[in-house]
Short mmCIF file of C-alpha atoms and ligand atoms in Angstrom, two decimals:
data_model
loop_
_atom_site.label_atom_id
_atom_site.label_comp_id
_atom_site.label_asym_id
_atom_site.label_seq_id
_atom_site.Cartn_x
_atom_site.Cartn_y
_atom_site.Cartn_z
CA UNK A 1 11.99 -75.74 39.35
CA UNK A 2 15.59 -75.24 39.08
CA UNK A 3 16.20 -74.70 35.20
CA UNK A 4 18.09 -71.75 35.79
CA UNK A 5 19.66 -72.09 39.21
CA UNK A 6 23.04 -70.01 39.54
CA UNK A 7 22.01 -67.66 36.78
CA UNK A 8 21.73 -63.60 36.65
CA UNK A 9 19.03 -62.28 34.70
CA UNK A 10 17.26 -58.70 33.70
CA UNK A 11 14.15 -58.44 32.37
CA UNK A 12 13.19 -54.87 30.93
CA UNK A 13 9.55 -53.50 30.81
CA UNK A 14 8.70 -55.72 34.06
CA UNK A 15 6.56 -53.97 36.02
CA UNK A 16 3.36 -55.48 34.63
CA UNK A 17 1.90 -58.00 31.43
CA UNK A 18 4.39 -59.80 29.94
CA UNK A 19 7.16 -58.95 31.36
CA UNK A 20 6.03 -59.13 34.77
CA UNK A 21 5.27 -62.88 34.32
CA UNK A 22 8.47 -63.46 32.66
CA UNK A 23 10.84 -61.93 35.70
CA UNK A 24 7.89 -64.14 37.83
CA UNK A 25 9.00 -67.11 35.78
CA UNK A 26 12.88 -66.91 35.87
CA UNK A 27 13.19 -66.47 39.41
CA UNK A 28 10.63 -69.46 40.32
CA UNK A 29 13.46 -71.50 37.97
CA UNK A 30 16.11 -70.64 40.38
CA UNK A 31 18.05 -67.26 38.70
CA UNK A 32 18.73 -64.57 40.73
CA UNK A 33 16.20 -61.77 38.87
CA UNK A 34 16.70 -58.54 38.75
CA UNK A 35 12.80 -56.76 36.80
CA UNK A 36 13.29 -53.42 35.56
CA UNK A 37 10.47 -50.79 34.22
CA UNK A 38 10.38 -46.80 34.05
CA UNK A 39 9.11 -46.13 37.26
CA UNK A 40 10.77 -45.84 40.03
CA UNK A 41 8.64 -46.91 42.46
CA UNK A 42 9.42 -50.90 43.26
CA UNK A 43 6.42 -51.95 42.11
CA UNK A 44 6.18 -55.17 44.78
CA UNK A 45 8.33 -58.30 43.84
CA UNK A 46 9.10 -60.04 47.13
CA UNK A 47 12.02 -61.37 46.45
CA UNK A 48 12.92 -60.19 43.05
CA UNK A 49 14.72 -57.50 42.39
CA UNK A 50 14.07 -54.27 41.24
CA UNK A 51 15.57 -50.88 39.87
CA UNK A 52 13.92 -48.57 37.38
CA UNK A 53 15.26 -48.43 33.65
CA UNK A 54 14.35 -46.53 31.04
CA UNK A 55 15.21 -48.64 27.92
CA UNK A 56 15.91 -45.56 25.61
CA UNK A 57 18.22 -44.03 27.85
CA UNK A 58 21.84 -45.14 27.79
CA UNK A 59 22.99 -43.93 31.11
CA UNK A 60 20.20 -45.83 32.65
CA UNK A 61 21.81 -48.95 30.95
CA UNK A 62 25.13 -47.88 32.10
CA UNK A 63 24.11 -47.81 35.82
CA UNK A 64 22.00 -51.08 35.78
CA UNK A 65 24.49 -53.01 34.25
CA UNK A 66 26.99 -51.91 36.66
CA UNK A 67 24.96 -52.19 39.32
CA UNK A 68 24.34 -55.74 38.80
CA UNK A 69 27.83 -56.80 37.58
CA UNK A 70 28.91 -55.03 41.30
CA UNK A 71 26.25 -57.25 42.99
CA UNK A 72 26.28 -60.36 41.24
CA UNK A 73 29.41 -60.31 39.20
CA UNK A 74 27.87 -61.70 35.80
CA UNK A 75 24.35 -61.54 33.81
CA UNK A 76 23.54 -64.73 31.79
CA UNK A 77 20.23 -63.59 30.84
CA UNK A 78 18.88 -60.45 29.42
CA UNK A 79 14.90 -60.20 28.70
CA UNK A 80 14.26 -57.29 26.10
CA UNK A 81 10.77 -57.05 27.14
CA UNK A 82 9.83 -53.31 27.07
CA UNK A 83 7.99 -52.17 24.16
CA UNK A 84 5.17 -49.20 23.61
CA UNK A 85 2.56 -48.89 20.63
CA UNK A 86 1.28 -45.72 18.49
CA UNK A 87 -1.72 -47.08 16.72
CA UNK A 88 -1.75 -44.52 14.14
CA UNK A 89 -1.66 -45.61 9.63
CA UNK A 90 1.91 -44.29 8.28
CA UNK A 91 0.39 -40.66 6.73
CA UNK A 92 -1.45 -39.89 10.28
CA UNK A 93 1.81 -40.47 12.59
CA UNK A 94 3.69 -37.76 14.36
CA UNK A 95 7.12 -37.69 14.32
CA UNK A 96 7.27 -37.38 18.10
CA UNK A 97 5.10 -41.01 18.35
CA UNK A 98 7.47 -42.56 15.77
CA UNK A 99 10.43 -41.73 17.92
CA UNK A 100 8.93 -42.84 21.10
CA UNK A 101 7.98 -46.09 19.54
CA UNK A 102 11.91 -46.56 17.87
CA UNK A 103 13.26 -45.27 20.92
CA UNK A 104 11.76 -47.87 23.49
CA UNK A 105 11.20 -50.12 21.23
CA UNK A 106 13.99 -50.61 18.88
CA UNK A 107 16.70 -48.41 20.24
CA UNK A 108 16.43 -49.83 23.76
CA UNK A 109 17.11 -53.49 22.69
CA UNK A 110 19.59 -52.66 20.97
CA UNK A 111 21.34 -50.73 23.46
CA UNK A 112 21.06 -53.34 26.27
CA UNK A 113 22.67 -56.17 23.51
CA UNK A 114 25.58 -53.62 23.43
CA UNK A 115 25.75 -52.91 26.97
CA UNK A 116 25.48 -56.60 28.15
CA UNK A 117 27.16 -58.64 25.58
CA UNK A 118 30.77 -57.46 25.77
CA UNK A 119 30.33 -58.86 29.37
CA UNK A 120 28.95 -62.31 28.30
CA UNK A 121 31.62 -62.52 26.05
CA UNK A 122 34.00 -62.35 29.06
CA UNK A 123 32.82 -64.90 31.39
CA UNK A 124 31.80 -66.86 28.67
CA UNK A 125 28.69 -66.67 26.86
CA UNK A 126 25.04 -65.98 27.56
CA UNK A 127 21.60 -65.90 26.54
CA UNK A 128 19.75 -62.76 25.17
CA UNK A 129 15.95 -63.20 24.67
CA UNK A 130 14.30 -60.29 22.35
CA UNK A 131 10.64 -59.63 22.64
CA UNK A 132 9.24 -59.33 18.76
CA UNK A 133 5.51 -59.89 18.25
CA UNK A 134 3.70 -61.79 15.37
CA UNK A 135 3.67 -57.94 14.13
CA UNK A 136 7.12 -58.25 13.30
CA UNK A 137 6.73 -60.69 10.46
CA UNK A 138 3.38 -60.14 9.61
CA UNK A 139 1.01 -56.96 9.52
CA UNK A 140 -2.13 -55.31 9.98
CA UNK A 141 -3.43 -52.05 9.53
CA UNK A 142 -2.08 -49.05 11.76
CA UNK A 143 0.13 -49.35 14.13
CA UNK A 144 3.23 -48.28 11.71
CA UNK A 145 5.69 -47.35 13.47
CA UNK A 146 4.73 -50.29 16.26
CA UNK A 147 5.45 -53.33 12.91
CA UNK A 148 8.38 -51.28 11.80
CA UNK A 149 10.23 -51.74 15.10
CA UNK A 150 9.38 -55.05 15.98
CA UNK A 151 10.50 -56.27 11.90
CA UNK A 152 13.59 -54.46 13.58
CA UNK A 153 14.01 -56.39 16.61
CA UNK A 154 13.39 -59.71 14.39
CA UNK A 155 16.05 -58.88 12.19
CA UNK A 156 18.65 -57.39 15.06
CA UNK A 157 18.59 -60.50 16.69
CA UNK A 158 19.48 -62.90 14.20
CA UNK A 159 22.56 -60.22 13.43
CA UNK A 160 23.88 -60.79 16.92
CA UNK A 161 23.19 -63.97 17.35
CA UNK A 162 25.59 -65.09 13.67
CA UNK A 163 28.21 -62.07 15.17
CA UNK A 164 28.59 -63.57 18.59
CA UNK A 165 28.01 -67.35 17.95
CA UNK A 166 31.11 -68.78 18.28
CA UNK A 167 31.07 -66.71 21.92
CA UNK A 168 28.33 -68.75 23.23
CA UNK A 169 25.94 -65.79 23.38
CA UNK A 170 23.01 -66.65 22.06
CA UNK A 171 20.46 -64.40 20.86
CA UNK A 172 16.87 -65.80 20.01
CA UNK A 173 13.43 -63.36 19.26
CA UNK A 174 9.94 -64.18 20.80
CA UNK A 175 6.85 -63.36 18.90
CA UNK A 176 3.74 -63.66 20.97
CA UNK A 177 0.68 -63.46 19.04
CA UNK A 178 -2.59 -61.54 21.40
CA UNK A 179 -2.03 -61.52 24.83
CA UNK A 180 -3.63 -60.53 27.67
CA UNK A 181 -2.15 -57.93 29.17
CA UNK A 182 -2.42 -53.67 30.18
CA UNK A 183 -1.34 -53.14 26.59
CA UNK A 184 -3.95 -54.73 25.07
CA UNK A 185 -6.75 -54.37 27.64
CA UNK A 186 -6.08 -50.84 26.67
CA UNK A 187 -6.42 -50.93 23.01
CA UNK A 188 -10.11 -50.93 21.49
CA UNK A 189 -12.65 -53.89 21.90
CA UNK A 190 -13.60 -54.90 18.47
CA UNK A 191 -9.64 -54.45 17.49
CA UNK A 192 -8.95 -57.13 20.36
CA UNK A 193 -11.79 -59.15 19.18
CA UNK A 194 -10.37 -58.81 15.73
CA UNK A 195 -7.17 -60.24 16.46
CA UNK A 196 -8.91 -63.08 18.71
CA UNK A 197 -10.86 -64.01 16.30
CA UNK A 198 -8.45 -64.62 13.30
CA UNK A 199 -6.30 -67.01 15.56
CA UNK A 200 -6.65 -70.43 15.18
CA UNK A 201 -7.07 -71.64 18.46
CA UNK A 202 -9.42 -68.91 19.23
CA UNK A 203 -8.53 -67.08 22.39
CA UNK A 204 -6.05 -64.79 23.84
CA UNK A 205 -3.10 -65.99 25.49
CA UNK A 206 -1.90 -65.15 28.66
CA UNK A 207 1.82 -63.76 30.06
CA UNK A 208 3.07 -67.00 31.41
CA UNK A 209 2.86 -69.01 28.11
CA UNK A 210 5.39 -66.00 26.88
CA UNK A 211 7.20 -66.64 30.13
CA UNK A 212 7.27 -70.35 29.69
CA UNK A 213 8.79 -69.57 26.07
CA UNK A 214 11.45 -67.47 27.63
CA UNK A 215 12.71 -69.89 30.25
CA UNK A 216 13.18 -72.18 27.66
CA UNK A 217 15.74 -70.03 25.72
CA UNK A 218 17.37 -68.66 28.92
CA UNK A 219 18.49 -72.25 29.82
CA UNK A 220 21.40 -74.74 28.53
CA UNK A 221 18.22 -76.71 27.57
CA UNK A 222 18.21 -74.65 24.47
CA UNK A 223 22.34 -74.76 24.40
CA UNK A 224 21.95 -75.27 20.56
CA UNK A 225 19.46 -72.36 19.82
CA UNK A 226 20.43 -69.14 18.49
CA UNK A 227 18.62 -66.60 15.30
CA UNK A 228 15.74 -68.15 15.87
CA UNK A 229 12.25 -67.27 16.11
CA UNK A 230 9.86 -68.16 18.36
CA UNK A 231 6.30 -67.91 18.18
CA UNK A 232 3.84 -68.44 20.99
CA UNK A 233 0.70 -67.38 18.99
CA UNK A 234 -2.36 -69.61 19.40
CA UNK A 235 -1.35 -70.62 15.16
CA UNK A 236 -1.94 -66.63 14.22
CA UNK A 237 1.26 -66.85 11.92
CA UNK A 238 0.28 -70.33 10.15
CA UNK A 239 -2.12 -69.28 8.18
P1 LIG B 301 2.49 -53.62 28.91
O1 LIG B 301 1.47 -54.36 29.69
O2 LIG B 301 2.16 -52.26 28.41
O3 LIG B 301 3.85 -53.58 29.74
C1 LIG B 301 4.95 -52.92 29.17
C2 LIG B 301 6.03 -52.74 30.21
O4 LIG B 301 7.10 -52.03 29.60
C3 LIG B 301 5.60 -51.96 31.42
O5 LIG B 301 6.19 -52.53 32.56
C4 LIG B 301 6.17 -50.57 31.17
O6 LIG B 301 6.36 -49.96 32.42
C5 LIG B 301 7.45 -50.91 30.43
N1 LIG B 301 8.02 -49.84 29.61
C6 LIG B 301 7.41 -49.09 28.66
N2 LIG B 301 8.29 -48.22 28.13
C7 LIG B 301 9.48 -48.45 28.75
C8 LIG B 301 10.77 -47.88 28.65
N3 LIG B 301 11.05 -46.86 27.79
N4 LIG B 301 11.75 -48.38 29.42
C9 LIG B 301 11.51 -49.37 30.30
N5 LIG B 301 10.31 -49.95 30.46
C10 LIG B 301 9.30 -49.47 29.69
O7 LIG B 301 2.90 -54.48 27.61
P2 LIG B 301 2.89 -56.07 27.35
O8 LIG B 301 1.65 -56.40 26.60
O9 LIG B 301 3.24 -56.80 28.57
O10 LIG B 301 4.07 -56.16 26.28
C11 LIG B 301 5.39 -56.56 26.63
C12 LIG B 301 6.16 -56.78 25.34
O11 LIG B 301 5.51 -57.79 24.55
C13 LIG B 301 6.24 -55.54 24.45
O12 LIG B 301 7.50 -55.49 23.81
C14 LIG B 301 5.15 -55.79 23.43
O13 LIG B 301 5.38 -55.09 22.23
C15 LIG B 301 5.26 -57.29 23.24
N6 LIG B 301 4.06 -57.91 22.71
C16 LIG B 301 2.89 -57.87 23.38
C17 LIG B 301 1.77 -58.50 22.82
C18 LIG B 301 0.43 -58.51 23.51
O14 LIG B 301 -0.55 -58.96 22.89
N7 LIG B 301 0.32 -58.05 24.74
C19 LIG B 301 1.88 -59.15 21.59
C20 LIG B 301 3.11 -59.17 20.94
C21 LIG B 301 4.19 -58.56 21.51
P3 LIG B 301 6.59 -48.41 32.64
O15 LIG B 301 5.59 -47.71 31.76
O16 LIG B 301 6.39 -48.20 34.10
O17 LIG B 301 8.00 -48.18 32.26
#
C-alpha cells in the first residue's frame, strides 16, 4: 500500500464516479492527494484534500497549482479526470453544448498539462494520466461532440508525452469502456444496456478498476511508459 509514498497528486472531476475512486486510490498508495471538482463545497474526503476547480477556467488552474506547489512544493501526479457529455447526433447540437463539452473536456486537460508540466520539468519529471474513454478511438451514435473531445485527449497525450520525454514526464491516456458511475446512471436504460451488452465480458465496470489503472501509471512501476493507451474495458475495443 505504499506505491506512491512521497508523491503529490491532483485529480480533477473528483467529487464523485471515477474520479472519486481514483483520488480514493492514490492516497490509500501513500501520495499526498489533493481531489478537485466544481463545487465548492468539500464534498467529504477525510483525509484527502480538497479545493474546487473548474477545469475550463485558467485562473482556477493558476490558483490550484500554486496553492499546492506553496503547500507541498512539487506535484508528481496529475489525474485529468473531469469530463461532461451532450448526447446529441452532429446536425441536432447547439453550439453552446459543443463548447461546454470542448471546454471541460478538451480545453481543461490541456490547460492543466500546461500549467503543471513546466513544474515537473523542474524538479524532474512526472506523471500525467489523461482520462479518454473507448469513445475516443471508437464510436457510436450521438454523443458528437462527447467522441470528438475524447479522440482529442487520445491524441494530446501522445503529443506531450514524445515533447517532454526526455524530461521524464510521462504522459499516458486511460480509456475505460462502461462504467458505473453518476454519468452513466444518468444516461438512458436501454443505451446502458446497449453498451453492456456489446462488451465481451458482459457487465459494467466499476470506478476502482479505472483507479487501479491509474495507480499503475502514476508510479515508477510504469517508469518506462509514456503515449500509451490504456484500456480498462471489459474487451469492448477488441472486437
Ligand atoms: P461523473 O460521475 O459525472 O463525474 C464527473 C466529475 O467531473 C464530477 O466530480 C464533476 O463534478 C466533475 N466535473 C464536471 N465538469 C467539471 C469541470 N468543468 N471542472 C471540474 N470538474 C468537473 O463522471 P464519471 O463517469 O466518473 O467520468 C469521469 C471521467 O471518465 C470523464 O472524463 C468521463 O468522460 C470518463 N469516462 C467515463 C466512462 C463511464 O462509463 N462512466 C467511460 C469512459 C470515460 P462537478 O459537477 O461538481 O464539478
Amino acid at each position: 500500500m505504499n506505491r506512491l509514498t512521497g508523491k503529490v497528486a491532483v485529480v480533477t472531476g473528483a467529487g464523485r464516479g471515477i474520479g472519486r475512486a481514483i483520488a480514493e486510490a492514490l492516497h490509500a498508495e501513500g501520495a499526498t492527494t489533493i481531489a478537485t471538482s466544481r463545487s465548492s463545497a468539500d464534498p467529504t474526503f477525510g483525509p484527502i484534500e480538497y479545493t474546487p476547480l473548474d477545469v475550463a477556467s485558467e485562473t482556477d488552474w493558476r490558483r490550484v497549482v500554486g496553492e499546492v506547489l506553496d503547500a507541498h512544493g512539487h506535484i508528481d501526479v496529475l489525474v485529468n479526470n473531469a469530463g461532461i457529455i451532450a448526447y446529441d447526433p452532429l446536425h441536432e447540437l447547439a453550439m453552446e453544448d459543443w463548447q461546454k463539452v470542448v471546454a471541460t473536456n478538451q480545453t481543461g486537460v490541456w490547460l492543466g498539462m500546461r500549467e503543471v508540466i513546466p513544474h515537473m520539468i523542474t524538479q524532474g519529471g512526472g506523471s500525467i494520466i489523461n482520462i479518454s474513454s473507448i469513445w475516443g478511438s471508437a464510436a457510436v451514435g450521438g454523443a458528437h461532440a462527447y467522441h470528438a473531445t475524447k479522440g482529442a485527449v487520445r491524441n494530446m497525450s501522445k503529443n506531450a508525452a514524445i515533447t517532454y520525454a526526455t524530461q521524464n514526464v510521462r504522459v499516458n491516456s486511460l480509456h475505460p469502456g462502461f462504467i458505473e458511475t453518476p454519468l452513466t446512471d444518468a444516461q438512458a436504460a436501454e443505451v446502458n444496456a446497449y453498451v453492456v451488452s456489446q462488451t465481451p465480458m458482459g457487465r459494467a465496470g466499476q470506478p476502482h478498476e479505472i483507479a487501479a489503472g491509474v495507480v499503475f501509471l502514476a508510479s515508477d512501476e510504469a517508469s518506462f511508459v509514456t503515449g500509451s493507451e490504456l484500456v480498462i474495458d471489459g474487451g469492448y475495443l477488441a472486437q
